[in-house]
Short mmCIF file of C-alpha atoms in Angstrom, two decimals:
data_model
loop_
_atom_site.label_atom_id
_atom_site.label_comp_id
_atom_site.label_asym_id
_atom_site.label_seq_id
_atom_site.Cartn_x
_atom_site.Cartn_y
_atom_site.Cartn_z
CA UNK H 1 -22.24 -10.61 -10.43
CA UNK H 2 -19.47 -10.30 -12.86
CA UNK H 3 -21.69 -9.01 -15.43
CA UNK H 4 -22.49 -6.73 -13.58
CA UNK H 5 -19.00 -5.30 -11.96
CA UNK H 6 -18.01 -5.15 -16.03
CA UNK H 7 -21.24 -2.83 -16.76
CA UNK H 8 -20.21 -0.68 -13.61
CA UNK H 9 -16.50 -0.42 -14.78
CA UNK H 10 -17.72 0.25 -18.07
CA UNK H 11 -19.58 3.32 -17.28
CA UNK H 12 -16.95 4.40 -14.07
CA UNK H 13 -14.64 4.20 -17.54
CA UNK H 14 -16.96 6.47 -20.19
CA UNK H 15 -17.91 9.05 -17.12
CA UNK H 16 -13.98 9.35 -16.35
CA UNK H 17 -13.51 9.07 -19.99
CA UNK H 18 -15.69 12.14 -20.95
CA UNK H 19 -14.38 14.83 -18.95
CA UNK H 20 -12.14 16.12 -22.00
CA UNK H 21 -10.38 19.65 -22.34
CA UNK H 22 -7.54 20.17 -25.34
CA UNK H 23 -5.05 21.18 -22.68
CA UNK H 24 -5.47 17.82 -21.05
CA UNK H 25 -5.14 15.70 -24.13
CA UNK H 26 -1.67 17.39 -24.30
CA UNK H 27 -0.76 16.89 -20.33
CA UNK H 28 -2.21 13.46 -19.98
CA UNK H 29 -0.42 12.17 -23.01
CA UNK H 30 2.77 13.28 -21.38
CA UNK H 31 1.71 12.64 -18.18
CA UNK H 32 1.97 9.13 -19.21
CA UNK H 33 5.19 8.71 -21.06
CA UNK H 34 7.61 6.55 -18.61
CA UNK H 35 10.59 8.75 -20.08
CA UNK H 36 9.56 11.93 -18.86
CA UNK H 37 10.09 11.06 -15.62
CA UNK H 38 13.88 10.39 -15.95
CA UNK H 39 14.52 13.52 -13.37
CA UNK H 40 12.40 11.94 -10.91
CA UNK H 41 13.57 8.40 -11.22
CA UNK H 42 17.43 9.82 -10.90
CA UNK H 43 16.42 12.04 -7.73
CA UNK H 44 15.30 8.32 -6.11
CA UNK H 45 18.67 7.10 -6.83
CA UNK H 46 20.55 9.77 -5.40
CA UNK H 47 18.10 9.46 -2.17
CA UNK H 48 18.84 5.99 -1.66
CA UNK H 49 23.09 6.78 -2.10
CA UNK H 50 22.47 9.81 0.35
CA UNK H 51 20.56 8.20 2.27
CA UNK H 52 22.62 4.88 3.42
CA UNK H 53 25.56 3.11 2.73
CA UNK H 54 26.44 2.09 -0.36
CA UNK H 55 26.23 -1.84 0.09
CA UNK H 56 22.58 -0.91 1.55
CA UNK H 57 21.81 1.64 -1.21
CA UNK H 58 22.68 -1.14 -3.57
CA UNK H 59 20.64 -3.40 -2.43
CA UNK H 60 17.36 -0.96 -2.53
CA UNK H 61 18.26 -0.33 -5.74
CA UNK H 62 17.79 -3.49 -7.07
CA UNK H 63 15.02 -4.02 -4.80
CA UNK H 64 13.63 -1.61 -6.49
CA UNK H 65 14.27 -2.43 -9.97
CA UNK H 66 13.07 -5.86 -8.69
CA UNK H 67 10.04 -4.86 -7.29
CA UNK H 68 9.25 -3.18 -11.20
CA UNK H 69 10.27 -6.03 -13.48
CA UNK H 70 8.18 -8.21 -11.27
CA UNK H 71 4.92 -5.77 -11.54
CA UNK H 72 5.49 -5.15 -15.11
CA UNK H 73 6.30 -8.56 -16.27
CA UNK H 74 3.45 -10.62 -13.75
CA UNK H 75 0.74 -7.85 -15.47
CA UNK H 76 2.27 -8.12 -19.07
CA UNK H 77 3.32 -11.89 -19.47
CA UNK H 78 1.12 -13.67 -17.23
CA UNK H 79 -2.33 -12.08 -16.60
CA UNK H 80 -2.86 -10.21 -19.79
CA UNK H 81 -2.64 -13.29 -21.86
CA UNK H 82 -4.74 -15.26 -19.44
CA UNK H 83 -7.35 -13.18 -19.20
CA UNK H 84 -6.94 -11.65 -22.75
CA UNK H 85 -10.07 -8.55 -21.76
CA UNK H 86 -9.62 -5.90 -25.21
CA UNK H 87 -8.71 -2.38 -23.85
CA UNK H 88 -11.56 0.14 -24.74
CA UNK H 89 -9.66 1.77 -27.71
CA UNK H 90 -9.00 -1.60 -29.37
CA UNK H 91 -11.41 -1.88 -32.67
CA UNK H 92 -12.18 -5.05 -31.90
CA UNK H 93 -14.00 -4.06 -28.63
CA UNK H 94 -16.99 -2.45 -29.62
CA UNK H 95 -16.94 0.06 -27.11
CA UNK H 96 -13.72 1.72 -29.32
CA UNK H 97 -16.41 4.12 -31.10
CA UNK H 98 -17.53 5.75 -27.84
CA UNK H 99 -13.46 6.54 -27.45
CA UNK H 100 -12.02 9.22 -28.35
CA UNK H 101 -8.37 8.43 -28.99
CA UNK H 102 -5.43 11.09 -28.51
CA UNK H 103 -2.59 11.24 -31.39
CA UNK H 104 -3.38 8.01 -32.95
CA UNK H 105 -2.81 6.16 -29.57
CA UNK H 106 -4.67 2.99 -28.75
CA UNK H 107 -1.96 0.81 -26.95
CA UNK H 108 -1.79 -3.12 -27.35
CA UNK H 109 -4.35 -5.60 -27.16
CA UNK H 110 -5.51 -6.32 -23.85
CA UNK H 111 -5.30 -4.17 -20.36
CA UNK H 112 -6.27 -6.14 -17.81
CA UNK H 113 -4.49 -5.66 -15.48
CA UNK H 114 -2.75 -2.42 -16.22
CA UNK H 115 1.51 -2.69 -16.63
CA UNK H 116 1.07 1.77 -15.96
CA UNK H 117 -0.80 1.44 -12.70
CA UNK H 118 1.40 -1.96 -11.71
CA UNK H 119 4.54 -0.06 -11.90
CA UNK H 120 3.92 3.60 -10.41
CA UNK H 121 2.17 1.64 -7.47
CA UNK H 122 5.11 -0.57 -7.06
CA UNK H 123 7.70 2.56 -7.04
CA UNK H 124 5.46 4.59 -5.14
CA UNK H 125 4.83 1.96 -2.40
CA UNK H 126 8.49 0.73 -2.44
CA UNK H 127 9.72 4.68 -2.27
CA UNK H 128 7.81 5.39 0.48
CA UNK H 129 8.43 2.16 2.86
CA UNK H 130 11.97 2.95 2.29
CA UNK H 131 11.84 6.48 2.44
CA UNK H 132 9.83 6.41 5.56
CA UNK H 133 8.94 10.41 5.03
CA UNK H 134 4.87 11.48 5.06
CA UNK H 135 5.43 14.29 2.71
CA UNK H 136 7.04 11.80 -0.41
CA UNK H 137 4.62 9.13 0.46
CA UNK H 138 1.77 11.74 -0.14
CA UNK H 139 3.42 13.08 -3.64
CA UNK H 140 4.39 9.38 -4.46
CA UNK H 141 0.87 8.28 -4.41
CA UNK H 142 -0.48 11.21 -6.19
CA UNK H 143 1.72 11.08 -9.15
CA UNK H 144 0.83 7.29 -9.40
CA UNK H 145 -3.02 7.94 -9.11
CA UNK H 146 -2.70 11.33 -11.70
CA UNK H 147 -0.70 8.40 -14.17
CA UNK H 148 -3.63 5.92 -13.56
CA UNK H 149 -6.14 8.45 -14.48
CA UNK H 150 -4.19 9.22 -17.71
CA UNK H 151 -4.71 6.14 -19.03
CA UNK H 152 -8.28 6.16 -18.61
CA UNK H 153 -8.19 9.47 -20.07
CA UNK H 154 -5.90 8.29 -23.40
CA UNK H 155 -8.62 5.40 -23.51
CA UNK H 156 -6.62 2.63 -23.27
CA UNK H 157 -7.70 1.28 -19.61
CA UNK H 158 -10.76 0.70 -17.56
CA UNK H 159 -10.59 1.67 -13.93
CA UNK H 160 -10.78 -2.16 -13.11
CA UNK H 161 -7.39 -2.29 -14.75
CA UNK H 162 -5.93 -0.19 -13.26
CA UNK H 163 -7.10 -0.90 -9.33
CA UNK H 164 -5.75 -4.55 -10.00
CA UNK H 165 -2.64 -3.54 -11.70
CA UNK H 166 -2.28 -1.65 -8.72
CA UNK H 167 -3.02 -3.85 -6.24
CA UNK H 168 -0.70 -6.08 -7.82
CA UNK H 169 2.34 -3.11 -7.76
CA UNK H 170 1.46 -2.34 -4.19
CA UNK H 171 1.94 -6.69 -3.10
CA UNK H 172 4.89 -7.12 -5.50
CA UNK H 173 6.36 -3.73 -3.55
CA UNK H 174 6.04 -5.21 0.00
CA UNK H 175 7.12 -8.48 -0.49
CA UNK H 176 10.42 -6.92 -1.92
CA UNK H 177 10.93 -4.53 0.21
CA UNK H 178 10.82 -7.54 3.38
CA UNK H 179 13.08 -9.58 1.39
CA UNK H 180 15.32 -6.40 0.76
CA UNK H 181 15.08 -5.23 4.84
CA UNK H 182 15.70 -8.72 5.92
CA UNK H 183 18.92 -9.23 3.72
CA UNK H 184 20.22 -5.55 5.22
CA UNK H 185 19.27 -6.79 8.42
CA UNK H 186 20.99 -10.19 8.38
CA UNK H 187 24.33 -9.36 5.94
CA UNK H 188 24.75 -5.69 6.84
CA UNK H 189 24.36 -2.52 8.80
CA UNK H 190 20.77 -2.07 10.06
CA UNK H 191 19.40 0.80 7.79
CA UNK H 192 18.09 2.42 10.95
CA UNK H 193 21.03 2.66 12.94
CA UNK H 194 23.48 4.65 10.10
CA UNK H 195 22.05 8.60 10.06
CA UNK H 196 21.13 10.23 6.79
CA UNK H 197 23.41 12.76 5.22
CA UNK H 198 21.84 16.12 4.87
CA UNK H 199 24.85 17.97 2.94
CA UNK H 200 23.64 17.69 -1.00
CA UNK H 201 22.88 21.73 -2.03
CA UNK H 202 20.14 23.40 0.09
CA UNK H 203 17.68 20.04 0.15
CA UNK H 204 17.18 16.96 1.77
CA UNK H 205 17.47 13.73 -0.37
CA UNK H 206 13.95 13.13 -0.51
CA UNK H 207 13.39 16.72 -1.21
CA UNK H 208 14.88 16.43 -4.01
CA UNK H 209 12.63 13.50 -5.51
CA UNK H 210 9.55 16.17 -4.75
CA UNK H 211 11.09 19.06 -6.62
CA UNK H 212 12.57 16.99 -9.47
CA UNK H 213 8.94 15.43 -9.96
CA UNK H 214 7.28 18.91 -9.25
CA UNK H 215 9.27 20.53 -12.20
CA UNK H 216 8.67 18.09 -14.44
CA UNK H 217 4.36 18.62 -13.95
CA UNK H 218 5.21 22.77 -14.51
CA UNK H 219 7.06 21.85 -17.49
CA UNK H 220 4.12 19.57 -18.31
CA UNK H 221 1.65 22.07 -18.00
CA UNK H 222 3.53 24.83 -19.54
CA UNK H 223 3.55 22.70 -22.66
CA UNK H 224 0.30 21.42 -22.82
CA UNK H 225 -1.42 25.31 -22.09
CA UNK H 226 1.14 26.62 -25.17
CA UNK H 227 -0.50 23.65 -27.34
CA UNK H 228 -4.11 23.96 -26.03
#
């Protein structure tokens, strides 16, 4: 059975893999930079200030940078090591010469489970049950399933690594956010009982995470067409 689900993820990886265009070796290597999505990440932490008072803002934010360290670290320092499976661009995995690897980029060792899928599940979940808002929980997903696919694309995960890394974001998100609720809950204000504030320019809060994280995929695809 397990030889088998590692044949299947090998070939869901080369089919995935294979659909190449020079405009999207440009936009998925950006795509998956962390950094690039500073606008994005600062847009959160204006919703959260906007959204609620500042001792219960505070406390999403951490729960938040909690809920990311905890992801990150539990994929990087505890299950990679343990289960020590060679990306597909490593040259010690054989598969490596059916890879075709974008600006010299073949990541560390070992991917299972991914530490890119962990953490954009983990914000994404933990943005939305916060957020509460359809329309952000629909982009929020999408921009964490468009960064999952980027890795498969830069070679450097199989799509098993990246549906447990994301499995794993998505538990370490809830079990935060509960911890994070029920500390509002007990020590302060009830989130649900203090109204947003709508005054910040022409958009609401969460808006404002949308458009920052639109802008950044224009600005994204503007580059990668004037490269292609």
């Amino acid at each position: 059975m397990i030889d088998y689900l590692i044949d299947l993820d090998t070939q869901l990886f080369l089919f995935f893999h294979n659909i190449r265009a020079p405009f999207l070796d440009s936009f998925m290597w950006m795509f998956s930079k962390r950094l690039i999505w500073a606008p994005m990440y600062a847009t959160i932490l204006i919703f959260l200030f906007r959204r609620y008072n500042w001792r219960q803002a505070l406390i999403f934010t951490l729960a938040v940078i909690l809920t990311i360290t905890l992801a990150d670290q539990l994929c990087a320092s505890h299950l990679r090591p343990f289960f020590a499976r060679f990306r597909p661009s490593n040259p010690e995995n054989p598969l490596s010469a059916m890879v075709t690897i974008v600006n010299n980029y073949r990541s560390g060792s070992y991917g299972f489970p991914s530490c890119h899928a962990a953490n954009t599940f983990a914000l994404a979940t933990i943005v939305s049950l916060i957020a509460r808002q359809r329309g952000l929980t629909i982009f929020m997903f999408l921009w964490a399933l468009i960064t999952c696919y980027s890795r498969v694309y830069l070679g450097v995960h199989y799509p098993g690594d990246l549906i447990f890394g994301g499995i794993i974001g998505w538990l370490c998100a809830l079990l935060v956010y509960y911890v994070a609720t029920g500390i509002s809950s007990r020590l302060l204000m009830p989130a649900h009982t203090r109204p947003a504030r709508r005054r910040f320019m022409r958009f609401k809060p969460a808006a404002l995470i949308i458009l920052a994280g639109i802008t950044t995929i224009i600005v994204i695809t503007a580059v990668s067409l004037w490269k292609a």
